[in-house]
Short mmCIF file of C-alpha atoms in Angstrom, two decimals:
data_model
loop_
_atom_site.label_atom_id
_atom_site.label_comp_id
_atom_site.label_asym_id
_atom_site.label_seq_id
_atom_site.Cartn_x
_atom_site.Cartn_y
_atom_site.Cartn_z
CA MET A 1 45.08 -49.38 -62.23
CA SER A 2 46.84 -49.90 -59.07
CA TYR A 3 50.41 -50.85 -58.90
CA PRO A 4 50.07 -54.24 -57.25
CA SER A 5 52.37 -55.29 -54.00
CA TYR A 6 54.13 -57.86 -55.09
CA LEU A 7 55.94 -55.65 -58.34
CA LYS A 8 58.36 -53.95 -55.21
CA LEU A 9 59.75 -57.92 -54.67
CA TYR A 10 59.86 -58.23 -58.35
CA GLU A 11 61.67 -55.93 -58.96
CA THR A 12 64.36 -56.71 -55.81
CA GLY A 13 64.84 -60.24 -56.95
CA GLU A 14 63.12 -60.93 -53.76
CA LEU A 15 59.64 -62.57 -55.50
CA ALA A 16 62.08 -65.66 -57.12
CA GLU A 17 63.59 -66.33 -53.87
CA ARG A 18 59.93 -66.79 -52.36
CA ALA A 19 58.61 -68.73 -55.38
CA ALA A 20 62.50 -71.06 -54.81
CA THR A 21 61.63 -70.98 -51.21
CA ALA A 22 57.97 -72.25 -51.57
CA TRP A 23 58.64 -75.29 -54.03
CA GLU A 24 61.41 -76.53 -51.75
CA VAL A 25 57.91 -77.01 -49.54
CA LEU A 26 56.62 -79.02 -52.01
CA ARG A 27 59.65 -81.98 -51.43
CA HIS A 28 57.77 -81.96 -47.67
CA CYS A 29 54.73 -80.14 -47.83
CA THR A 30 53.18 -77.97 -44.83
CA ILE A 31 52.05 -75.89 -47.47
CA CYS A 32 48.65 -75.93 -45.38
CA PRO A 33 47.46 -77.34 -42.18
CA GLN A 34 47.17 -80.72 -43.45
CA ASN A 35 50.72 -81.12 -42.75
CA CYS A 36 50.63 -83.95 -45.10
CA ARG A 37 54.22 -83.90 -45.13
CA CYS A 38 54.59 -85.98 -48.70
CA ASP A 39 56.89 -85.01 -51.60
CA ARG A 40 54.83 -83.81 -53.87
CA THR A 41 57.61 -83.29 -56.47
CA ALA A 42 58.38 -87.03 -56.69
CA GLY A 43 54.49 -87.36 -57.60
CA LYS A 44 53.05 -88.05 -53.94
CA THR A 45 49.85 -86.43 -52.88
CA GLY A 46 48.63 -85.71 -49.68
CA VAL A 47 44.92 -84.07 -48.49
CA CYS A 48 44.95 -82.08 -51.41
CA HIS A 49 45.54 -85.06 -54.29
CA SER A 50 47.80 -82.78 -55.69
CA GLY A 51 51.45 -82.27 -57.35
CA THR A 52 54.07 -80.41 -58.83
CA GLU A 53 51.52 -79.07 -61.68
CA ALA A 54 49.02 -76.94 -60.79
CA ILE A 55 45.23 -78.00 -61.58
CA VAL A 56 42.66 -75.04 -63.28
CA ALA A 57 39.30 -75.81 -63.85
CA SER A 58 39.02 -72.15 -65.62
CA TRP A 59 40.01 -68.63 -66.28
CA ASN A 60 37.82 -66.04 -67.39
CA VAL A 61 35.76 -62.10 -66.35
CA HIS A 62 33.93 -63.05 -62.85
CA ARG A 63 31.09 -60.75 -62.53
CA ARG A 64 29.42 -62.21 -59.36
CA GLU A 65 31.95 -61.34 -56.02
CA GLU A 66 31.46 -58.77 -53.51
CA PRO A 67 31.07 -55.43 -55.63
CA PRO A 68 35.15 -54.03 -54.05
CA ILE A 69 36.52 -57.32 -56.02
CA SER A 70 33.74 -57.50 -59.37
CA GLY A 71 33.25 -54.09 -59.93
CA THR A 72 32.39 -53.21 -62.85
CA ARG A 73 34.64 -54.98 -65.32
CA GLY A 74 34.44 -58.35 -63.13
CA ALA A 75 37.28 -60.41 -61.22
CA GLY A 76 39.90 -61.94 -62.82
CA THR A 77 39.03 -65.26 -61.57
CA ILE A 78 41.13 -68.57 -61.87
CA PHE A 79 39.13 -71.62 -60.22
CA PHE A 80 41.71 -74.28 -58.90
CA GLY A 81 41.07 -77.91 -58.89
CA TYR A 82 41.76 -79.72 -55.53
CA CYS A 83 41.61 -78.04 -52.43
CA GLN A 84 43.05 -79.30 -49.23
CA ALA A 85 39.77 -79.46 -47.32
CA ARG A 86 36.78 -81.60 -47.67
CA CYS A 87 33.69 -80.05 -46.82
CA THR A 88 30.50 -82.82 -47.38
CA TYR A 89 28.50 -79.41 -48.92
CA CYS A 90 31.12 -78.11 -51.41
CA GLN A 91 28.59 -76.91 -54.26
CA ASN A 92 32.04 -77.14 -55.97
CA PHE A 93 32.37 -80.32 -55.24
CA SER A 94 33.86 -81.40 -59.13
CA LEU A 95 36.58 -78.93 -58.52
CA SER A 96 36.96 -78.88 -55.56
CA GLN A 97 36.88 -83.02 -54.89
CA GLY A 98 37.02 -84.54 -58.32
CA GLY A 99 39.91 -82.54 -59.64
CA LEU A 100 38.42 -80.95 -62.81
CA GLY A 101 40.56 -79.24 -64.55
CA HIS A 102 43.66 -78.08 -67.02
CA ARG A 103 46.94 -79.75 -65.15
CA VAL A 104 49.33 -76.16 -66.38
CA GLY A 105 52.79 -75.52 -65.02
CA PRO A 106 54.01 -72.07 -64.14
CA GLU A 107 54.36 -71.22 -67.54
CA ARG A 108 50.89 -71.59 -69.21
CA LEU A 109 49.64 -70.24 -65.87
CA ALA A 110 51.02 -66.87 -66.22
CA ASP A 111 49.91 -66.67 -69.28
CA MET A 112 46.55 -67.30 -67.84
CA MET A 113 46.67 -63.98 -65.67
CA LEU A 114 47.73 -61.97 -68.06
CA TYR A 115 44.93 -63.43 -70.60
CA LEU A 116 42.88 -61.87 -67.94
CA GLN A 117 44.70 -58.82 -67.76
CA LYS A 118 44.07 -58.25 -71.49
CA LYS A 119 40.00 -58.99 -71.03
CA ARG A 120 40.76 -55.60 -68.55
CA CYS A 121 39.69 -56.98 -65.01
CA HIS A 122 39.93 -55.03 -61.99
CA ASN A 123 41.96 -57.73 -60.42
CA LEU A 124 43.76 -61.51 -60.34
CA ASP A 125 41.09 -63.37 -58.43
CA LEU A 126 42.49 -66.63 -57.05
CA VAL A 127 40.27 -69.00 -56.03
CA THR A 128 41.14 -72.33 -54.08
CA PRO A 129 44.99 -71.46 -54.22
CA THR A 130 46.26 -72.73 -50.47
CA HIS A 131 47.65 -75.89 -52.05
CA PHE A 132 49.21 -74.28 -55.32
CA VAL A 133 50.97 -71.12 -53.42
CA PRO A 134 54.52 -72.93 -54.72
CA GLN A 135 52.75 -72.43 -58.35
CA ILE A 136 51.19 -69.55 -57.99
CA LEU A 137 54.77 -67.26 -57.25
CA ALA A 138 56.64 -69.68 -60.10
CA ALA A 139 54.11 -68.18 -62.76
CA LEU A 140 54.12 -64.19 -61.05
CA VAL A 141 57.82 -64.31 -61.14
CA ILE A 142 57.18 -65.00 -65.04
CA ALA A 143 54.13 -63.14 -65.54
CA CYS A 144 55.74 -59.38 -63.98
CA GLU A 145 58.68 -59.88 -66.28
CA LYS A 146 55.66 -60.36 -69.18
CA GLY A 147 54.21 -57.26 -68.07
CA LEU A 148 51.20 -58.27 -65.55
CA ARG A 149 50.07 -55.29 -63.38
CA LEU A 150 46.66 -56.66 -61.90
CA PRO A 151 46.44 -57.13 -57.64
CA LEU A 152 46.29 -59.85 -56.52
CA VAL A 153 43.52 -61.61 -54.46
CA TYR A 154 43.62 -64.43 -52.40
CA ASN A 155 39.93 -65.89 -51.85
CA CYS A 156 40.70 -68.88 -49.56
CA ALA A 157 39.04 -71.47 -47.13
CA GLY A 158 40.85 -69.54 -44.23
CA TYR A 159 42.73 -72.50 -43.33
CA GLU A 160 46.23 -71.52 -44.17
CA ASN A 161 50.48 -72.53 -42.53
CA LEU A 162 51.17 -69.35 -41.20
CA GLU A 163 54.48 -69.95 -42.87
CA THR A 164 52.90 -70.41 -45.97
CA LEU A 165 51.11 -67.13 -45.23
CA LYS A 166 54.08 -65.37 -44.24
CA LEU A 167 56.03 -66.32 -48.45
CA LEU A 168 52.80 -64.16 -49.30
CA ASP A 169 53.32 -60.88 -47.26
CA GLY A 170 54.01 -57.91 -49.98
CA VAL A 171 52.36 -60.12 -52.51
CA VAL A 172 48.89 -59.90 -52.03
CA ASP A 173 47.16 -56.88 -52.43
CA VAL A 174 43.85 -58.52 -51.07
CA TYR A 175 42.75 -61.06 -49.00
CA LEU A 176 39.84 -63.05 -49.34
CA PRO A 177 38.81 -65.61 -47.05
CA ASP A 178 36.71 -67.66 -45.34
CA ALA A 179 35.26 -67.66 -41.63
CA LYS A 180 33.61 -70.93 -41.92
CA TYR A 181 33.28 -72.05 -38.53
CA SER A 182 33.25 -71.67 -34.65
CA ASP A 183 33.61 -74.54 -33.52
CA ASN A 184 36.35 -77.35 -33.87
CA LYS A 185 34.42 -80.76 -33.59
CA LYS A 186 31.84 -79.42 -36.28
CA ALA A 187 34.21 -77.80 -38.79
CA LEU A 188 35.54 -81.85 -38.40
CA ARG A 189 32.40 -83.62 -38.68
CA THR A 190 31.23 -81.40 -42.08
CA SER A 191 35.21 -80.53 -43.72
CA LYS A 192 37.17 -82.05 -42.75
CA MET A 193 39.30 -79.83 -41.71
CA PRO A 194 41.45 -80.38 -38.32
CA ARG A 195 41.41 -77.43 -35.61
CA TYR A 196 39.91 -75.63 -37.87
CA VAL A 197 38.79 -72.89 -35.56
CA ASP A 198 42.53 -72.28 -34.33
CA HIS A 199 44.04 -71.96 -37.88
CA ASN A 200 41.60 -69.45 -38.90
CA GLN A 201 42.08 -67.13 -36.25
CA ALA A 202 45.03 -67.70 -36.47
CA SER A 203 45.02 -66.81 -40.32
CA LEU A 204 42.93 -63.70 -40.06
CA ARG A 205 45.61 -62.25 -38.11
CA GLU A 206 48.02 -63.14 -39.83
CA MET A 207 46.89 -61.96 -43.38
CA TYR A 208 45.29 -58.28 -40.63
CA ARG A 209 48.37 -57.70 -39.61
CA GLN A 210 49.47 -57.99 -43.78
CA VAL A 211 47.23 -56.02 -45.51
CA GLY A 212 44.64 -54.22 -42.82
CA PRO A 213 40.91 -53.66 -43.32
CA LEU A 214 39.91 -53.03 -46.87
CA GLU A 215 40.97 -50.00 -48.95
CA VAL A 216 39.09 -49.14 -52.20
CA ASP A 217 39.89 -46.45 -55.12
CA ASP A 218 37.60 -43.57 -56.13
CA GLU A 219 35.55 -46.33 -57.75
CA GLY A 220 35.07 -48.40 -54.62
CA ILE A 221 37.43 -51.14 -55.92
CA ALA A 222 39.19 -52.98 -53.67
CA ARG A 223 42.76 -52.31 -53.89
CA ARG A 224 44.04 -53.10 -50.54
CA GLY A 225 42.91 -55.63 -47.26
CA ILE A 226 40.66 -58.36 -45.87
CA LEU A 227 37.14 -58.81 -47.04
CA ILE A 228 36.10 -61.99 -44.97
CA ARG A 229 33.37 -64.56 -45.99
CA HIS A 230 31.15 -66.35 -43.24
CA LEU A 231 28.42 -68.22 -44.88
CA VAL A 232 25.18 -69.17 -42.53
CA MET A 233 24.29 -72.66 -42.44
CA PRO A 234 21.47 -74.14 -41.42
CA GLU A 235 20.69 -75.53 -36.95
CA ASP A 236 23.36 -73.17 -36.87
CA VAL A 237 27.07 -75.46 -38.14
CA SER A 238 28.40 -72.46 -38.91
CA GLY A 239 28.74 -70.89 -34.93
CA THR A 240 28.04 -67.36 -36.72
CA ARG A 241 27.50 -65.39 -33.81
CA GLU A 242 30.63 -66.42 -32.36
CA VAL A 243 32.24 -65.91 -35.92
CA LEU A 244 30.83 -62.83 -35.81
CA ARG A 245 31.75 -61.86 -32.31
CA TRP A 246 35.48 -62.96 -32.49
CA ILE A 247 36.21 -60.79 -35.83
CA ALA A 248 34.61 -57.39 -33.70
CA GLU A 249 36.56 -58.18 -30.99
CA GLU A 250 39.93 -58.99 -32.90
CA LEU A 251 39.81 -57.44 -35.95
CA GLY A 252 37.45 -54.83 -35.48
CA PRO A 253 33.85 -54.35 -36.22
CA ASP A 254 35.02 -52.13 -39.47
CA THR A 255 36.46 -54.97 -40.72
CA PRO A 256 34.37 -56.22 -43.42
CA VAL A 257 31.99 -58.85 -43.54
CA SER A 258 30.26 -60.82 -46.42
CA LEU A 259 27.27 -62.57 -45.01
CA MET A 260 26.34 -65.22 -47.53
CA ASP A 261 23.00 -66.81 -47.31
CA GLN A 262 23.20 -69.45 -50.11
CA TYR A 263 23.85 -72.29 -48.78
CA PHE A 264 21.75 -75.15 -50.07
CA PRO A 265 22.69 -79.35 -49.73
CA ALA A 266 25.13 -80.09 -52.30
CA TRP A 267 26.41 -83.47 -52.74
CA LYS A 268 27.14 -85.60 -49.89
CA ALA A 269 25.32 -83.34 -48.08
CA VAL A 270 21.70 -84.64 -49.43
CA ASN A 271 21.73 -87.30 -47.10
CA ASP A 272 22.92 -85.11 -43.89
CA PRO A 273 20.54 -85.12 -41.67
CA VAL A 274 21.20 -81.73 -40.33
CA LEU A 275 22.04 -80.11 -43.74
CA ASN A 276 20.07 -81.56 -45.99
CA ARG A 277 17.91 -78.62 -46.42
CA ARG A 278 18.24 -75.17 -47.31
CA LEU A 279 18.66 -72.01 -45.22
CA SER A 280 15.61 -70.46 -43.85
CA TRP A 281 14.63 -67.02 -43.96
CA ALA A 282 14.88 -66.75 -39.86
CA GLU A 283 18.08 -68.26 -39.43
CA TYR A 284 19.59 -65.39 -41.55
CA LYS A 285 17.99 -62.90 -40.19
CA THR A 286 19.43 -64.56 -36.90
CA ALA A 287 22.63 -64.00 -38.50
CA LEU A 288 21.65 -60.11 -39.86
CA ASP A 289 20.66 -59.21 -36.03
CA ALA A 290 23.99 -60.37 -34.45
CA LEU A 291 25.78 -57.93 -36.94
CA ASP A 292 23.71 -55.24 -35.75
CA GLU A 293 24.25 -56.82 -32.25
CA PHE A 294 28.47 -56.57 -32.46
CA ASN A 295 28.32 -52.97 -34.77
CA PHE A 296 29.63 -53.57 -38.02
CA THR A 297 30.18 -50.58 -39.71
CA ALA A 298 31.08 -52.30 -43.23
CA GLY A 299 30.41 -55.32 -45.43
CA PHE A 300 27.72 -57.16 -47.87
CA VAL A 301 24.86 -59.21 -46.95
CA GLN A 302 22.31 -61.51 -49.45
CA GLU A 303 18.59 -61.54 -48.12
CA ASP A 304 17.27 -63.04 -51.57
CA LEU A 305 16.09 -65.70 -48.75
CA VAL A 306 12.75 -63.76 -48.60
CA GLU A 307 12.04 -64.35 -51.79
CA VAL A 308 12.20 -68.57 -51.88
CA ASP A 309 11.27 -68.86 -47.99
CA THR A 310 8.40 -67.61 -46.15
CA THR A 311 9.26 -68.74 -42.48
CA SER A 312 8.29 -66.80 -39.69
CA ASP A 313 11.00 -64.70 -38.02
CA THR A 314 9.11 -65.67 -34.52
#
């Protein structure tokens, strides 16, 4: 087991200071780029529909993340309810839009972290954590006091506020962000995230500055660094080639990208004239070609579409 970054901050008292600073932001919330500026400590809510309690849909061993995250013993995944986005095609809409889950305080959230450590998970994999950063930091302080030693994975949409990310500098070991779109208008139409591309690119730069390229141990388990996810979408709504070009040129082609093919029309997308179908093999093959074009040397691909789609490559 590696020595996670946040323990150094805990030992100096800085982790508690950051938790207190983050909690104050809830009084005029700018935790994410939606900048709702509502007082979440007074029961008011913004886009994320969340107050001071974290909402946890599930916490358990997860074995279907990328190999450096799941490894052989699984990731200790905590799925948070609600989200700062409104993706019309979200496959977990009951969580992200419906807020399915348990409302918990920092003490209970800390207990969940410790439970996953007892399950011998490789890491704590925090899924959709952005709007609960203050609660997570508060829970970490408590969990550290009780012996938490797992590396922290920040599994997010890549739509982050830079001031919030700076509070996480030296706390997060592995960033697992999305790079969803290359076009702001399409991001706004399908995910209701204003200026997504601008915020996403600034976030990826900051994450890379904090942790650098992905580092793995002798067993191939991620210990530090960034791994970027990109979901290929029908009719190139995601702008895949431009997303990959930007990553290669700005962060380097050695930055691992997980190129995902599992799009299907969930939730509101079933009635969308563009998004109401599965991704085709030809569309995913075009994305794979872009990986080659920009000389990516690391990452993960999924070619299971071959089994369900016989569309010609031409």
